[in-house]
PDB file of C-alpha atoms in Angstrom:
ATOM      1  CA  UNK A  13      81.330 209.066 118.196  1.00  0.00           C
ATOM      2  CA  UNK A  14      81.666 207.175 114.844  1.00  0.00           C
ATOM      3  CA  UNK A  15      79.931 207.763 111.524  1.00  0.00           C
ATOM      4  CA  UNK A  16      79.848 205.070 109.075  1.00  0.00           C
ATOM      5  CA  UNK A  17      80.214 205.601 105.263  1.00  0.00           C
ATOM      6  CA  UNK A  18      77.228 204.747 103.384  1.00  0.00           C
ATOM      7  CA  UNK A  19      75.721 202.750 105.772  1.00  0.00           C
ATOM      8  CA  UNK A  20      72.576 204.316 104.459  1.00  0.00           C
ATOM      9  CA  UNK A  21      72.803 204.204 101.003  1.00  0.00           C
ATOM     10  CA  UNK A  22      71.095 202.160  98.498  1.00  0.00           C
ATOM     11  CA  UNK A  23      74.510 202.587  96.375  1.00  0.00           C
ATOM     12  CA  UNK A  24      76.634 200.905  99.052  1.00  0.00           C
ATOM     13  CA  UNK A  25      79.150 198.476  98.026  1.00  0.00           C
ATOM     14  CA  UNK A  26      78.196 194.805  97.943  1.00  0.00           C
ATOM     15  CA  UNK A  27      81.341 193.513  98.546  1.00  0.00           C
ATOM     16  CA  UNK A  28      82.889 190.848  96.712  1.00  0.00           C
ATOM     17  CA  UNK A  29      80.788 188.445  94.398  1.00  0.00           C
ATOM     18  CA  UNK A  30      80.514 185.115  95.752  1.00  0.00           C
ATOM     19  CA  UNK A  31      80.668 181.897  94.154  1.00  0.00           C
ATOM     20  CA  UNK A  32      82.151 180.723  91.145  1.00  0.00           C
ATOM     21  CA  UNK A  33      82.124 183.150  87.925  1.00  0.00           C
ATOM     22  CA  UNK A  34      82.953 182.311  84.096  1.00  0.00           C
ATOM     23  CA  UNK A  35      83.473 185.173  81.631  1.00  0.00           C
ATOM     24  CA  UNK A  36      80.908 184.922  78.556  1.00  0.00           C
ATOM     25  CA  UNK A  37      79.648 186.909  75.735  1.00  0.00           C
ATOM     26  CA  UNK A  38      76.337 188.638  76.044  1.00  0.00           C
ATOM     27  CA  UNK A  39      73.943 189.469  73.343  1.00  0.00           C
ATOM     28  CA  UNK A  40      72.090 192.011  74.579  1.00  0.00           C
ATOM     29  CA  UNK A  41      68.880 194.886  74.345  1.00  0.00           C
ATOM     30  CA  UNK A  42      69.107 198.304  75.341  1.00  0.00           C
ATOM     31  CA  UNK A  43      65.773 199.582  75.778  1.00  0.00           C
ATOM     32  CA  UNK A  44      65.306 203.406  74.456  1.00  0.00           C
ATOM     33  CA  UNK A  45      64.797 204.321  78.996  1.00  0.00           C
ATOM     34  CA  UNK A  46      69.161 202.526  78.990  1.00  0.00           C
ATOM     35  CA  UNK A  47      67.605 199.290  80.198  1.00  0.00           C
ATOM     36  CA  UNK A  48      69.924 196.360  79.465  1.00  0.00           C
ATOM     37  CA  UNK A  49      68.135 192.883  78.466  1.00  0.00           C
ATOM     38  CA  UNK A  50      70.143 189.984  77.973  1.00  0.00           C
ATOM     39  CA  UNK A  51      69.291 187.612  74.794  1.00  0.00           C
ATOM     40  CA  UNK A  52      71.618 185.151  74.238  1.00  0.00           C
ATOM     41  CA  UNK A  53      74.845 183.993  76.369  1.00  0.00           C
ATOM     42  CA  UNK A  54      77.711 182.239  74.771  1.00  0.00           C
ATOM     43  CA  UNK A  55      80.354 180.552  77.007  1.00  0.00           C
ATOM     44  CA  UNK A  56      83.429 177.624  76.601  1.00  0.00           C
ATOM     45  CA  UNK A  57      82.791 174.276  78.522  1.00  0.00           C
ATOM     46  CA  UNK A  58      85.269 172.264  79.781  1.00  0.00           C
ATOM     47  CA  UNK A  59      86.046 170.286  76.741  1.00  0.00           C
ATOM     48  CA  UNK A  60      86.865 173.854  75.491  1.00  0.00           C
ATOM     49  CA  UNK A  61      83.743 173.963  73.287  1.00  0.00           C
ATOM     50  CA  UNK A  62      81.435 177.718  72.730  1.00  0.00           C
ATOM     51  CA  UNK A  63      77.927 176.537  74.008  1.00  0.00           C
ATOM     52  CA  UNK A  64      75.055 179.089  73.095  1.00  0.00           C
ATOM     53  CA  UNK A  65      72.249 179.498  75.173  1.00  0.00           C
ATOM     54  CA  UNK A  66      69.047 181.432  74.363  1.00  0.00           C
ATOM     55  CA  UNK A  67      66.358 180.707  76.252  1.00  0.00           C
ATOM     56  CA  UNK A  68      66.741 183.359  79.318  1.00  0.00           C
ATOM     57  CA  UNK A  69      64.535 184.036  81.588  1.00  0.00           C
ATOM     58  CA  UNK A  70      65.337 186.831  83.983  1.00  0.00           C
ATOM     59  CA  UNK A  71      63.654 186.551  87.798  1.00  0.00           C
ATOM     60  CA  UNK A  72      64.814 189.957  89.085  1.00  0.00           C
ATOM     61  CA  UNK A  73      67.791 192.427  88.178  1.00  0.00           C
ATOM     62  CA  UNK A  74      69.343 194.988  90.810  1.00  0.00           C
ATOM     63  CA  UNK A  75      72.207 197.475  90.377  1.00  0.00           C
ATOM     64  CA  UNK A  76      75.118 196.817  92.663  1.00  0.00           C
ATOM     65  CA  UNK A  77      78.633 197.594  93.071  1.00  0.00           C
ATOM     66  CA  UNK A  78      81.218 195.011  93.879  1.00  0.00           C
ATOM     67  CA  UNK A  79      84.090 196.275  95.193  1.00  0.00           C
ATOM     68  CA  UNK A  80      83.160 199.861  94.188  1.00  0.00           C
ATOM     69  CA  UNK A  81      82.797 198.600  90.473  1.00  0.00           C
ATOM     70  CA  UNK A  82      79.301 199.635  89.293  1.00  0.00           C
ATOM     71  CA  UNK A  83      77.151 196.421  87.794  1.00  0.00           C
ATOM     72  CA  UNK A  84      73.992 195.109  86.970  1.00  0.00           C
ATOM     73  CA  UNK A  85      72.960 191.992  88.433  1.00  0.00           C
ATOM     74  CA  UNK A  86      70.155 189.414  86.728  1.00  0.00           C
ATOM     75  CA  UNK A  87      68.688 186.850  88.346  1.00  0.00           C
ATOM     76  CA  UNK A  88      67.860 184.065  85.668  1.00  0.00           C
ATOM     77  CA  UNK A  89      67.254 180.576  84.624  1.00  0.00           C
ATOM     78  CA  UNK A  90      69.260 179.435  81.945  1.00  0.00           C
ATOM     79  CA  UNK A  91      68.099 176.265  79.602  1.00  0.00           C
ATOM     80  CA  UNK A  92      71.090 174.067  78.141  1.00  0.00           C
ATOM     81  CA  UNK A  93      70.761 171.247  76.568  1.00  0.00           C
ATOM     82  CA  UNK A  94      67.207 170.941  77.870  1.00  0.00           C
ATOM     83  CA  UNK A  95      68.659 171.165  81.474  1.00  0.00           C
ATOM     84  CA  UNK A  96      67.076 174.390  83.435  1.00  0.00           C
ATOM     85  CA  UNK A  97      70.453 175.779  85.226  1.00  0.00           C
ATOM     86  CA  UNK A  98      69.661 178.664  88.413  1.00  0.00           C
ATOM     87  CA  UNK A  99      72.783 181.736  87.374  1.00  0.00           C
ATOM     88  CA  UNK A 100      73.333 185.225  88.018  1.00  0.00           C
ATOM     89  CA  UNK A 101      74.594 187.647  84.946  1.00  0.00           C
ATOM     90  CA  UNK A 102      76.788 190.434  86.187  1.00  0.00           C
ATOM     91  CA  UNK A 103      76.830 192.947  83.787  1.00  0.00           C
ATOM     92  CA  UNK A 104      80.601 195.389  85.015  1.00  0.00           C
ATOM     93  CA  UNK A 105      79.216 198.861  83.376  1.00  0.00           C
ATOM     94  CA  UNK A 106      83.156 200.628  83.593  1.00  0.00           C
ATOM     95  CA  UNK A 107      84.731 197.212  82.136  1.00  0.00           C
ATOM     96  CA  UNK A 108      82.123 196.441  79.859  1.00  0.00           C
ATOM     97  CA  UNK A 109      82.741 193.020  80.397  1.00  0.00           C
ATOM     98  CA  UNK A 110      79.604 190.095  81.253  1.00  0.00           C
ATOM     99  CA  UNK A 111      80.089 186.757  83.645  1.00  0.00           C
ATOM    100  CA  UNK A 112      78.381 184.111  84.618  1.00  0.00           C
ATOM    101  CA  UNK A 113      78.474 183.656  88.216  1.00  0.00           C
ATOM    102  CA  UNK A 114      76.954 180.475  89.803  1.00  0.00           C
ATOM    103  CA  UNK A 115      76.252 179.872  93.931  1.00  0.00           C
TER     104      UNK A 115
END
């Protein structure tokens, strides 16, 4: 007989992220209930140049852990340069530490 670990859990691991991710800077809310809202996102283009991005809109967000590191994940549309761009922010909770991951 075999008994799998956290095959029931709504805290089971995700895996690993998939797709391509870009480390940024956040500005973000936390709401007096710990709820995290993202703002703004700054991040370096490949010319090496800090674009800012404000308008945010966020679809859904879920909390997951990737490879047993506990994170919260946002579903969002991102506006640059008039351009609407489909992007997940992964907020790492122990590493304190936001990216920009793209599928």
């Amino acid at each position: 007989m075999a008994f799998g670990v956290d095959t029931n859990s709504p805290r089971a691991d995700a895996g690993l992220v998939r797709g391509t991710q870009k480390k940024i800077a956040c500005e973000c809310w936390f709401t007096s209930t710990g709820r995290v809202m993202p703002l703004m996102v700054k991040l370096q283009d490949e010319e090496g140049e800090i674009q800012t991005i404000r308008e945010i809109t966020v679809h859904s967000q879920e909390r997951k852990r990737y490879a047993g590191i506990p994170s919260i994940e946002y579903d969002c549309t991102l506006v640059l340069h008039g351009q609407e761009i489909r992007a997940w922010l992964i907020y790492y909770q122990s590493e304190n530490q936001w990216v920009m991951n793209f599928r």
